[in-house]
CSV table of N, CA and C in Angstrom, one decimal:
chain,number,residue,atom,x,y,z
A,1,PRO,N,49.1,-19.4,48.2
A,1,PRO,CA,48.8,-18.5,47.2
A,1,PRO,C,48.2,-17.1,47.6
A,2,ASN,N,47.7,-17.0,48.5
A,2,ASN,CA,47.5,-15.9,49.5
A,2,ASN,C,48.3,-15.0,50.3
A,3,LEU,N,49.6,-15.5,50.2
A,3,LEU,CA,50.6,-14.5,51.0
A,3,LEU,C,51.6,-14.0,50.1
A,4,LEU,N,52.0,-12.8,50.4
A,4,LEU,CA,52.8,-11.9,49.9
A,4,LEU,C,54.2,-11.7,50.8
A,5,ALA,N,55.3,-12.1,50.6
A,5,ALA,CA,56.5,-11.6,51.2
A,5,ALA,C,57.2,-10.4,50.9
A,6,PHE,N,57.3,-9.3,51.5
A,6,PHE,CA,58.0,-8.1,51.2
A,6,PHE,C,58.7,-7.3,52.3
A,7,GLY,N,59.8,-6.6,51.8
A,7,GLY,CA,60.5,-5.9,53.0
A,7,GLY,C,60.1,-4.6,53.2
A,8,GLU,N,59.6,-4.4,54.3
A,8,GLU,CA,59.3,-3.1,54.9
A,8,GLU,C,60.3,-2.4,55.4
A,9,VAL,N,60.7,-1.2,54.8
A,9,VAL,CA,61.7,-0.3,55.0
A,9,VAL,C,61.3,0.8,55.8
A,10,ASP,N,61.7,1.0,56.9
A,10,ASP,CA,61.4,2.0,57.9
A,10,ASP,C,62.0,3.4,57.4
A,11,GLU,N,63.4,3.2,57.2
A,11,GLU,CA,64.0,4.4,57.0
A,11,GLU,C,65.2,4.5,55.8
A,12,THR,N,65.2,5.1,55.1
A,12,THR,CA,66.6,5.4,54.1
A,12,THR,C,67.1,6.3,54.1
A,13,ILE,N,68.3,6.6,53.9
A,13,ILE,CA,69.3,7.8,54.0
A,13,ILE,C,70.1,7.8,52.6
A,14,GLY,N,69.9,8.8,51.7
A,14,GLY,CA,71.1,8.6,50.7
A,14,GLY,C,70.4,9.5,49.3
A,15,VAL,N,71.3,9.4,48.5
A,15,VAL,CA,71.0,10.2,47.3
A,15,VAL,C,71.3,9.2,46.2
A,16,LYS,N,70.9,9.5,44.8
A,16,LYS,CA,71.3,9.1,43.7
A,16,LYS,C,71.7,7.5,43.7
A,17,ASP,N,73.0,7.1,43.7
A,17,ASP,CA,73.1,5.5,43.8
A,17,ASP,C,74.0,5.2,45.0
A,18,GLN,N,73.4,5.8,46.3
A,18,GLN,CA,74.4,5.5,47.5
A,18,GLN,C,72.9,5.5,48.5
A,19,MET,N,72.7,4.3,48.9
A,19,MET,CA,71.8,4.6,50.1
A,19,MET,C,71.9,3.7,51.3
A,20,MET,N,71.6,4.2,52.2
A,20,MET,CA,71.9,3.6,53.6
A,20,MET,C,70.4,3.2,54.0
A,21,VAL,N,70.2,2.3,54.4
A,21,VAL,CA,68.9,1.5,54.9
A,21,VAL,C,69.0,1.3,56.5
A,22,ARG,N,68.6,2.1,57.2
A,22,ARG,CA,68.6,1.9,58.7
A,22,ARG,C,67.6,0.8,59.3
A,23,ARG,N,66.5,0.7,58.8
A,23,ARG,CA,65.9,-0.4,59.2
A,23,ARG,C,64.9,-1.0,58.2
A,24,SER,N,64.7,-2.3,57.8
A,24,SER,CA,63.8,-2.9,57.2
A,24,SER,C,63.8,-4.3,57.6
A,25,ASP,N,62.6,-4.8,57.7
A,25,ASP,CA,62.2,-6.1,57.9
A,25,ASP,C,61.2,-7.0,57.0
A,26,ILE,N,61.4,-8.3,57.0
A,26,ILE,CA,60.5,-8.9,56.2
A,26,ILE,C,59.2,-9.2,56.9
A,27,HIS,N,58.1,-8.9,56.1
A,27,HIS,CA,56.7,-8.9,56.3
A,27,HIS,C,56.2,-9.9,55.7
A,28,VAL,N,55.1,-10.2,56.0
A,28,VAL,CA,54.1,-11.1,55.0
A,28,VAL,C,52.7,-10.8,55.4
A,29,LEU,N,52.2,-10.4,53.8
A,29,LEU,CA,50.8,-9.9,53.8
A,29,LEU,C,49.8,-11.2,53.9
A,30,ASN,N,48.7,-11.3,54.0
A,30,ASN,CA,47.5,-12.0,53.8
A,30,ASN,C,46.9,-11.4,52.9
A,31,ILE,N,46.6,-11.8,51.7
A,31,ILE,CA,46.0,-10.9,50.5
A,31,ILE,C,44.5,-11.0,50.8
A,32,SER,N,44.2,-12.1,51.2
A,32,SER,CA,42.6,-12.3,51.9
A,32,SER,C,42.1,-11.5,53.0
A,33,THR,N,43.1,-11.1,53.8
A,33,THR,CA,42.6,-10.2,54.9
A,33,THR,C,42.8,-8.8,54.7
A,34,GLY,N,44.3,-8.6,54.0
A,34,GLY,CA,44.5,-7.2,54.0
A,34,GLY,C,45.8,-6.9,55.0
A,35,LYS,N,45.9,-8.0,56.0
A,35,LYS,CA,46.9,-7.8,57.1
A,35,LYS,C,48.4,-8.5,57.0
A,36,HIS,N,49.1,-7.6,57.8
A,36,HIS,CA,50.4,-8.1,57.4
A,36,HIS,C,51.3,-7.8,58.9
A,37,SER,N,52.1,-8.5,59.0
A,37,SER,CA,53.1,-8.5,60.2
A,37,SER,C,54.4,-9.2,59.9
A,38,ALA,N,55.4,-8.5,60.9
A,38,ALA,CA,56.7,-9.1,60.5
A,38,ALA,C,56.8,-10.2,60.9
A,39,LEU,N,57.9,-11.1,60.3
A,39,LEU,CA,58.1,-12.5,60.3
A,39,LEU,C,59.3,-12.5,61.4
A,40,PRO,N,59.0,-13.2,62.7
A,40,PRO,CA,60.2,-13.6,63.4
A,40,PRO,C,61.1,-14.2,62.8
A,41,GLY,N,62.1,-13.7,63.1
A,41,GLY,CA,63.6,-14.2,62.7
A,41,GLY,C,64.0,-13.4,61.5
A,42,ALA,N,63.3,-13.0,60.8
A,42,ALA,CA,63.6,-12.0,59.4
A,42,ALA,C,62.9,-10.7,60.0
A,43,SER,N,63.1,-10.3,61.0
A,43,SER,CA,62.4,-8.4,61.7
A,43,SER,C,63.6,-8.5,63.1
A,44,SER,N,64.8,-8.6,62.6
A,44,SER,CA,65.8,-8.4,63.9
A,44,SER,C,66.1,-7.1,63.9
A,45,PRO,N,66.3,-6.3,65.1
A,45,PRO,CA,66.6,-5.0,65.1
A,45,PRO,C,68.3,-4.8,64.9
A,46,GLU,N,68.8,-6.3,65.0
A,46,GLU,CA,70.0,-6.1,64.6
A,46,GLU,C,70.7,-6.2,63.4
A,47,ARG,N,69.5,-6.6,62.5
A,47,ARG,CA,69.8,-6.5,61.1
A,47,ARG,C,69.1,-5.8,60.0
A,48,VAL,N,69.3,-5.4,59.0
A,48,VAL,CA,68.4,-4.9,58.1
A,48,VAL,C,68.0,-5.9,57.1
A,49,GLU,N,66.8,-6.5,56.6
A,49,GLU,CA,66.5,-7.6,55.9
A,49,GLU,C,65.6,-7.2,54.8
A,50,ASN,N,66.0,-7.7,53.5
A,50,ASN,CA,65.1,-7.1,52.5
A,50,ASN,C,65.1,-8.3,51.3
A,51,LEU,N,64.0,-8.1,50.3
A,51,LEU,CA,64.4,-8.7,49.2
A,51,LEU,C,63.9,-10.4,49.4
A,52,PRO,N,62.6,-10.7,50.0
A,52,PRO,CA,62.5,-12.0,50.4
A,52,PRO,C,62.1,-12.8,49.2
A,53,TYR,N,62.4,-14.1,49.3
A,53,TYR,CA,61.9,-15.1,48.0
A,53,TYR,C,61.4,-16.2,48.7
A,54,TRP,N,59.9,-16.7,48.4
A,54,TRP,CA,59.3,-18.1,48.9
A,54,TRP,C,60.1,-19.1,48.3
A,55,SER,N,60.2,-19.9,49.2
A,55,SER,CA,60.7,-21.8,48.5
A,55,SER,C,59.4,-22.0,48.0
A,56,PRO,N,59.4,-22.8,47.0
A,56,PRO,CA,58.2,-23.5,46.0
A,56,PRO,C,57.1,-24.0,47.0
A,57,ASP,N,57.7,-24.7,48.2
A,57,ASP,CA,56.7,-25.3,48.8
A,57,ASP,C,56.2,-24.4,49.8
A,58,GLY,N,56.5,-23.4,50.1
A,58,GLY,CA,56.2,-22.1,50.9
A,58,GLY,C,56.5,-22.5,52.4
A,59,LYS,N,57.7,-23.3,52.6
A,59,LYS,CA,58.0,-23.4,54.0
A,59,LYS,C,59.0,-22.5,54.4
A,60,ARG,N,60.0,-21.9,53.3
A,60,ARG,CA,61.1,-21.0,54.0
A,60,ARG,C,60.8,-19.8,53.1
A,61,ILE,N,61.5,-18.8,53.6
A,61,ILE,CA,61.8,-17.5,52.9
A,61,ILE,C,63.3,-17.3,53.0
A,62,VAL,N,63.9,-16.8,51.8
A,62,VAL,CA,65.5,-16.5,51.8
A,62,VAL,C,65.3,-15.3,51.4
A,63,PHE,N,66.4,-14.5,51.8
A,63,PHE,CA,66.5,-13.1,51.9
A,63,PHE,C,67.8,-12.3,52.1
A,64,LEU,N,68.1,-11.1,51.8
A,64,LEU,CA,69.4,-10.6,52.1
A,64,LEU,C,69.4,-9.9,53.3
A,65,ARG,N,70.4,-9.7,54.0
A,65,ARG,CA,70.4,-9.2,55.3
A,65,ARG,C,72.1,-8.4,55.2
A,66,THR,N,71.9,-7.5,56.2
A,66,THR,CA,73.1,-6.8,56.7
A,66,THR,C,73.0,-5.9,57.9
A,67,LYS,N,74.0,-5.2,58.1
A,67,LYS,CA,74.0,-4.7,59.7
A,67,LYS,C,73.3,-3.2,59.5
A,68,PRO,N,72.5,-2.6,60.5
A,68,PRO,CA,72.0,-1.4,60.2
A,68,PRO,C,73.1,-0.3,59.9
A,69,GLY,N,72.7,0.7,59.4
A,69,GLY,CA,73.9,1.8,59.0
A,69,GLY,C,74.5,1.4,57.9
A,70,GLN,N,74.7,0.3,57.1
A,70,GLN,CA,75.7,0.0,56.3
A,70,GLN,C,75.1,0.0,54.8
A,71,MET,N,75.9,0.8,54.0
A,71,MET,CA,75.4,1.4,52.8
A,71,MET,C,75.1,-0.1,52.0
A,72,TRP,N,74.1,-0.1,51.4
A,72,TRP,CA,73.8,-1.2,50.5
A,72,TRP,C,73.0,-1.3,49.5
A,73,HIS,N,73.3,0.1,48.6
A,73,HIS,CA,72.9,0.1,47.3
A,73,HIS,C,74.0,1.1,46.8
A,74,GLY,N,74.5,0.8,45.4
A,74,GLY,CA,75.4,1.3,44.9
A,74,GLY,C,76.7,0.5,45.0
A,75,ALA,N,78.1,1.1,45.3
A,75,ALA,CA,79.3,0.5,45.3
A,75,ALA,C,79.9,0.1,46.8
A,76,ALA,N,79.1,0.4,47.6
A,76,ALA,CA,79.6,0.2,49.1
A,76,ALA,C,78.8,-1.2,49.8
A,77,GLY,N,79.2,-1.4,51.0
A,77,GLY,CA,78.9,-2.4,51.6
A,77,GLY,C,78.6,-3.9,51.4
A,78,GLN,N,78.3,-4.8,52.2
A,78,GLN,CA,78.2,-6.3,52.1
A,78,GLN,C,77.2,-7.0,52.3
A,79,LEU,N,76.3,-7.5,51.7
A,79,LEU,CA,75.3,-8.4,52.1
A,79,LEU,C,75.4,-10.1,52.1
A,80,ASP,N,74.8,-10.4,53.1
A,80,ASP,CA,74.9,-11.8,53.3
A,80,ASP,C,73.2,-12.3,52.9
A,81,LEU,N,73.2,-13.9,52.6
A,81,LEU,CA,71.8,-14.4,52.5
A,81,LEU,C,71.5,-15.1,53.6
A,82,ALA,N,70.4,-14.9,54.1
A,82,ALA,CA,69.7,-16.0,55.1
A,82,ALA,C,68.6,-16.4,54.7
A,83,TRP,N,67.9,-17.3,55.5
A,83,TRP,CA,66.7,-18.2,55.4
A,83,TRP,C,66.0,-18.2,56.7
A,84,VAL,N,64.9,-18.4,57.0
A,84,VAL,CA,64.0,-18.6,57.8
A,84,VAL,C,62.7,-19.5,57.4
A,85,ALA,N,62.3,-20.2,58.3
A,85,ALA,CA,61.2,-21.3,58.2
A,85,ALA,C,59.8,-20.2,58.4
A,86,TYR,N,58.8,-20.3,57.5
A,86,TYR,CA,57.7,-19.5,57.6
A,86,TYR,C,56.6,-20.0,58.8
A,87,ASN,N,56.9,-21.4,59.0
A,87,ASN,CA,56.2,-21.9,60.1
A,87,ASN,C,54.6,-21.4,60.6
A,88,GLY,N,53.9,-21.2,59.4
A,88,GLY,CA,52.7,-20.7,59.8
A,88,GLY,C,52.5,-19.4,60.3
A,89,GLY,N,53.8,-18.7,59.7
A,89,GLY,CA,53.9,-17.1,60.4
A,89,GLY,C,54.5,-17.0,61.7
A,90,LYS,N,55.0,-17.8,62.4
A,90,LYS,CA,55.6,-17.9,63.5
A,90,LYS,C,57.1,-17.6,63.1
A,91,GLY,N,57.5,-17.8,62.1
A,91,GLY,CA,59.0,-17.7,61.8
A,91,GLY,C,59.6,-18.7,62.6
A,92,GLY,N,61.1,-18.4,63.1
A,92,GLY,CA,62.2,-19.0,63.4
A,92,GLY,C,63.6,-18.4,63.7
A,93,LYS,N,64.4,-19.0,63.8
A,93,LYS,CA,65.7,-18.5,64.0
A,93,LYS,C,66.2,-18.3,62.5
A,94,ALA,N,66.8,-17.2,62.2
A,94,ALA,CA,67.2,-17.2,60.7
A,94,ALA,C,68.6,-18.0,60.9
A,95,GLN,N,68.7,-18.7,59.6
A,95,GLN,CA,69.9,-19.1,59.4
A,95,GLN,C,70.8,-18.4,58.0
A,96,ALA,N,72.1,-18.5,58.4
A,96,ALA,CA,73.0,-18.1,57.2
A,96,ALA,C,72.9,-18.9,56.3
A,97,LEU,N,72.7,-18.4,54.9
A,97,LEU,CA,72.9,-19.5,53.9
A,97,LEU,C,74.4,-19.9,53.6
A,98,LYS,N,74.8,-20.9,53.8
A,98,LYS,CA,76.2,-21.2,53.6
A,98,LYS,C,76.5,-21.4,52.1
A,99,GLY,N,77.5,-20.5,51.8
A,99,GLY,CA,77.9,-20.4,50.2
A,99,GLY,C,77.5,-19.0,50.0
A,100,GLY,N,76.5,-18.7,50.5
A,100,GLY,CA,75.8,-17.0,50.2
A,100,GLY,C,75.8,-16.3,51.4
A,101,SER,N,77.0,-16.3,52.2
A,101,SER,CA,76.9,-15.5,53.4
A,101,SER,C,78.3,-15.5,54.1
A,102,ASP,N,79.1,-14.7,54.9
A,102,ASP,CA,80.1,-14.8,55.4
A,102,ASP,C,81.5,-15.1,54.5
A,103,ASN,N,81.3,-14.7,53.4
A,103,ASN,CA,82.4,-14.9,52.4
A,103,ASN,C,83.2,-13.7,52.1
A,104,GLY,N,83.0,-12.7,52.7
A,104,GLY,CA,83.8,-11.2,52.2
A,104,GLY,C,83.3,-10.7,50.9
A,105,ARG,N,82.5,-11.2,50.6
A,105,ARG,CA,81.8,-10.5,49.3
A,105,ARG,C,80.1,-10.2,49.4
A,106,SER,N,79.6,-9.5,48.7
A,106,SER,CA,78.4,-9.3,48.8
A,106,SER,C,77.4,-10.0,47.8
A,107,ASN,N,76.4,-10.7,48.5
A,107,ASN,CA,75.6,-11.5,48.0
A,107,ASN,C,73.9,-11.3,48.2
A,108,PHE,N,73.6,-11.3,47.0
A,108,PHE,CA,71.8,-10.6,46.9
A,108,PHE,C,71.0,-11.2,45.8
A,109,MET,N,70.1,-10.9,45.9
A,109,MET,CA,69.0,-11.5,44.7
A,109,MET,C,68.7,-12.6,44.9
A,110,PRO,N,68.5,-13.7,45.9
A,110,PRO,CA,68.4,-15.1,46.0
A,110,PRO,C,66.8,-15.4,45.2
A,111,VAL,N,67.1,-16.4,44.4
A,111,VAL,CA,65.7,-17.0,43.9
A,111,VAL,C,66.0,-18.6,43.8
A,112,TYR,N,64.9,-19.1,44.4
A,112,TYR,CA,64.7,-20.8,44.3
A,112,TYR,C,64.4,-21.4,42.9
A,113,SER,N,65.0,-22.3,42.8
A,113,SER,CA,64.6,-23.2,41.5
A,113,SER,C,63.3,-23.6,41.9
A,114,PRO,N,62.5,-24.0,40.7
A,114,PRO,CA,61.2,-24.6,40.6
A,114,PRO,C,60.7,-25.7,41.5
A,115,ASP,N,61.9,-26.3,41.6
A,115,ASP,CA,61.9,-27.8,42.5
A,115,ASP,C,62.3,-27.6,43.9
A,116,GLY,N,63.0,-26.3,44.1
A,116,GLY,CA,63.5,-25.9,45.4
A,116,GLY,C,64.7,-26.6,45.8
A,117,LYS,N,65.2,-27.1,45.2
A,117,LYS,CA,66.5,-27.8,45.3
A,117,LYS,C,68.0,-26.8,45.4
A,118,TRP,N,68.0,-25.8,44.8
A,118,TRP,CA,68.7,-24.8,44.3
A,118,TRP,C,68.4,-23.4,44.7
A,119,ILE,N,69.4,-22.4,44.9
A,119,ILE,CA,69.2,-21.2,45.1
A,119,ILE,C,70.3,-20.3,44.1
A,120,VAL,N,69.7,-19.6,43.5
A,120,VAL,CA,70.5,-18.6,42.4
A,120,VAL,C,70.5,-17.1,42.9
A,121,PHE,N,71.8,-16.7,43.2
A,121,PHE,CA,72.2,-15.5,43.6
A,121,PHE,C,72.8,-14.8,42.8
A,122,THR,N,73.1,-13.5,43.1
A,122,THR,CA,74.2,-12.5,42.3
A,122,THR,C,75.1,-12.5,43.6
A,123,GLN,N,76.5,-12.1,43.1
A,123,GLN,CA,77.6,-12.1,43.9
A,123,GLN,C,78.6,-11.0,43.4
A,124,ALA,N,78.8,-10.1,44.3
A,124,ALA,CA,79.9,-9.1,43.7
A,124,ALA,C,80.9,-8.6,45.0
A,125,ASP,N,81.7,-8.2,44.3
A,125,ASP,CA,82.8,-7.6,45.3
A,125,ASP,C,82.3,-7.0,46.5
A,126,GLN,N,81.3,-5.9,46.5
A,126,GLN,CA,80.7,-5.2,47.7
A,126,GLN,C,79.5,-4.6,46.7
A,127,GLY,N,78.8,-4.2,47.5
A,127,GLY,CA,77.5,-3.4,47.1
A,127,GLY,C,76.4,-4.1,46.6
A,128,PHE,N,75.6,-3.5,45.7
A,128,PHE,CA,74.3,-3.9,45.3
A,128,PHE,C,74.1,-3.2,44.0
A,129,PHE,N,73.4,-4.0,43.1
A,129,PHE,CA,72.7,-3.4,41.7
A,129,PHE,C,73.8,-2.9,41.0
A,130,SER,N,73.8,-3.4,39.8
A,130,SER,CA,74.8,-3.0,38.7
A,130,SER,C,76.2,-2.9,39.0
A,131,GLN,N,76.6,-3.9,39.6
A,131,GLN,CA,78.2,-4.0,39.9
A,131,GLN,C,79.1,-4.6,38.8
A,132,GLU,N,79.9,-4.1,38.4
A,132,GLU,CA,80.7,-4.7,37.2
A,132,GLU,C,81.3,-6.2,37.6
A,133,SER,N,81.5,-6.2,39.0
A,133,SER,CA,82.0,-7.6,39.2
A,133,SER,C,80.8,-8.6,39.6
A,134,ALA,N,79.5,-8.4,39.5
A,134,ALA,CA,78.4,-9.1,39.8
A,134,ALA,C,78.3,-10.2,38.6
A,135,ASP,N,78.6,-11.3,39.4
A,135,ASP,CA,78.0,-12.6,38.9
A,135,ASP,C,77.0,-13.6,39.1
A,136,LEU,N,76.6,-14.5,38.8
A,136,LEU,CA,75.7,-15.5,39.1
A,136,LEU,C,76.3,-16.6,39.8
A,137,TYR,N,75.8,-16.9,41.1
A,137,TYR,CA,76.1,-18.2,41.7
A,137,TYR,C,75.2,-18.9,42.1
A,138,ILE,N,75.2,-20.5,42.2
A,138,ILE,CA,74.2,-21.5,42.4
A,138,ILE,C,74.7,-22.1,43.6
A,139,VAL,N,73.7,-22.5,44.5
A,139,VAL,CA,74.0,-23.0,46.0
A,139,VAL,C,72.8,-24.1,46.0
A,140,ALA,N,73.2,-25.1,46.9
A,140,ALA,CA,72.1,-26.0,47.1
A,140,ALA,C,71.3,-25.0,48.3
A,141,ALA,N,69.8,-25.5,48.1
A,141,ALA,CA,69.0,-24.7,48.8
A,141,ALA,C,69.3,-24.9,50.4
A,142,ASP,N,69.7,-25.8,51.1
A,142,ASP,CA,70.3,-26.2,52.3
A,142,ASP,C,71.7,-25.6,52.6
A,143,GLY,N,72.3,-25.0,51.5
A,143,GLY,CA,73.7,-24.3,51.7
A,143,GLY,C,74.6,-25.5,51.5
A,144,GLY,N,75.8,-24.9,51.2
A,144,GLY,CA,77.1,-25.5,50.8
A,144,GLY,C,78.0,-24.7,50.0
A,145,PRO,N,78.9,-25.6,49.2
A,145,PRO,CA,79.9,-24.5,48.4
A,145,PRO,C,79.0,-24.0,47.2
A,146,ALA,N,79.2,-22.7,47.0
A,146,ALA,CA,78.3,-22.1,46.2
A,146,ALA,C,79.3,-21.9,44.8
A,147,ARG,N,79.1,-22.0,43.7
A,147,ARG,CA,79.7,-22.2,42.5
A,147,ARG,C,79.4,-21.1,41.4
A,148,ALA,N,80.4,-20.7,40.4
A,148,ALA,CA,79.8,-19.5,39.5
A,148,ALA,C,79.1,-20.3,38.5
A,149,MET,N,78.2,-19.8,38.0
A,149,MET,CA,77.6,-20.3,37.0
A,149,MET,C,78.4,-20.1,35.3
A,150,ASP,N,77.8,-20.8,34.3
A,150,ASP,CA,78.6,-21.0,33.4
A,150,ASP,C,78.4,-19.6,32.4
A,151,CYS,N,77.1,-19.1,32.3
A,151,CYS,CA,76.8,-18.1,31.9
A,151,CYS,C,77.1,-16.9,32.0
A,152,ASN,N,78.3,-16.6,33.4
A,152,ASN,CA,78.7,-15.5,33.4
A,152,ASN,C,79.8,-14.8,32.5
A,153,SER,N,79.7,-13.5,32.5
A,153,SER,CA,80.6,-12.7,31.2
A,153,SER,C,81.3,-11.6,31.8
A,154,SER,N,82.0,-10.8,31.5
A,154,SER,CA,82.8,-9.8,31.8
A,154,SER,C,81.7,-8.6,32.2
A,155,HIS,N,80.1,-8.7,31.7
A,155,HIS,CA,79.4,-7.8,32.1
A,155,HIS,C,78.7,-8.1,33.3
A,156,THR,N,77.8,-7.2,33.9
A,156,THR,CA,76.9,-7.4,35.2
A,156,THR,C,76.2,-8.8,35.0
A,157,GLU,N,75.9,-9.4,35.5
A,157,GLU,CA,74.9,-10.7,35.6
A,157,GLU,C,74.1,-10.2,37.0
A,158,SER,N,72.9,-10.1,36.7
A,158,SER,CA,71.8,-10.0,37.9
A,158,SER,C,70.4,-9.9,37.4
A,159,TRP,N,69.3,-9.7,38.3
A,159,TRP,CA,68.0,-9.8,38.0
A,159,TRP,C,67.6,-11.0,37.1
A,160,HIS,N,68.3,-12.3,37.8
A,160,HIS,CA,67.7,-13.3,37.1
A,160,HIS,C,66.4,-13.9,37.8
A,161,ARG,N,65.8,-14.9,37.0
A,161,ARG,CA,64.9,-15.8,37.2
A,161,ARG,C,65.2,-17.2,36.5
A,162,PHE,N,64.3,-18.0,37.0
A,162,PHE,CA,64.1,-19.4,36.5
A,162,PHE,C,63.2,-19.5,35.5
A,163,SER,N,63.3,-20.3,34.3
A,163,SER,CA,62.1,-20.4,33.5
A,163,SER,C,61.3,-21.2,34.2
A,164,PRO,N,60.0,-21.2,34.1
A,164,PRO,CA,58.9,-22.1,35.0
A,164,PRO,C,59.4,-23.8,35.0
A,165,ASP,N,59.7,-24.3,33.7
A,165,ASP,CA,60.3,-25.9,34.1
A,165,ASP,C,61.6,-26.1,34.8
A,166,GLY,N,62.2,-24.9,35.0
A,166,GLY,CA,63.5,-25.0,35.7
A,166,GLY,C,65.0,-25.5,34.7
A,167,LYS,N,64.7,-25.2,33.7
A,167,LYS,CA,65.8,-25.8,32.8
A,167,LYS,C,66.6,-24.4,32.2
A,168,TRP,N,66.0,-23.5,32.4
A,168,TRP,CA,67.1,-22.1,32.0
A,168,TRP,C,67.1,-21.2,33.4
């Protein structure tokens, strides 16, 4: 409860709805001490990492990542999902989330279910934010085949959260 994960962006280039992030890492802030540091495994110079989400048990953080210099806001670029163990702040090797990565589409906004068994995320043809092709997908927290959710429509689905009891 005293830890906050966030994406620390070092540099962005762009205007309006096209933005390129050249460097971003996942940091964890200790609210009690006010100190923060990059999380090993989620702070790779070969990747841009952002939008972290804690597992309910506090053991893992899931996040989006892409290659440096790739457009990731607006209609271009592709994002993948990965997770890393928190491991008391020592982190570990980031693991691609099977079902939410390496699928030729853009995957973003991962959210754990309250019981920690599932991750719901947005998937679009490419890009990030307000893409017409954006739909919600669900995958087991350990990865596997992702399936489109029944609530998807011909409109954009994103910015999702679970209800506290996990039923909605």
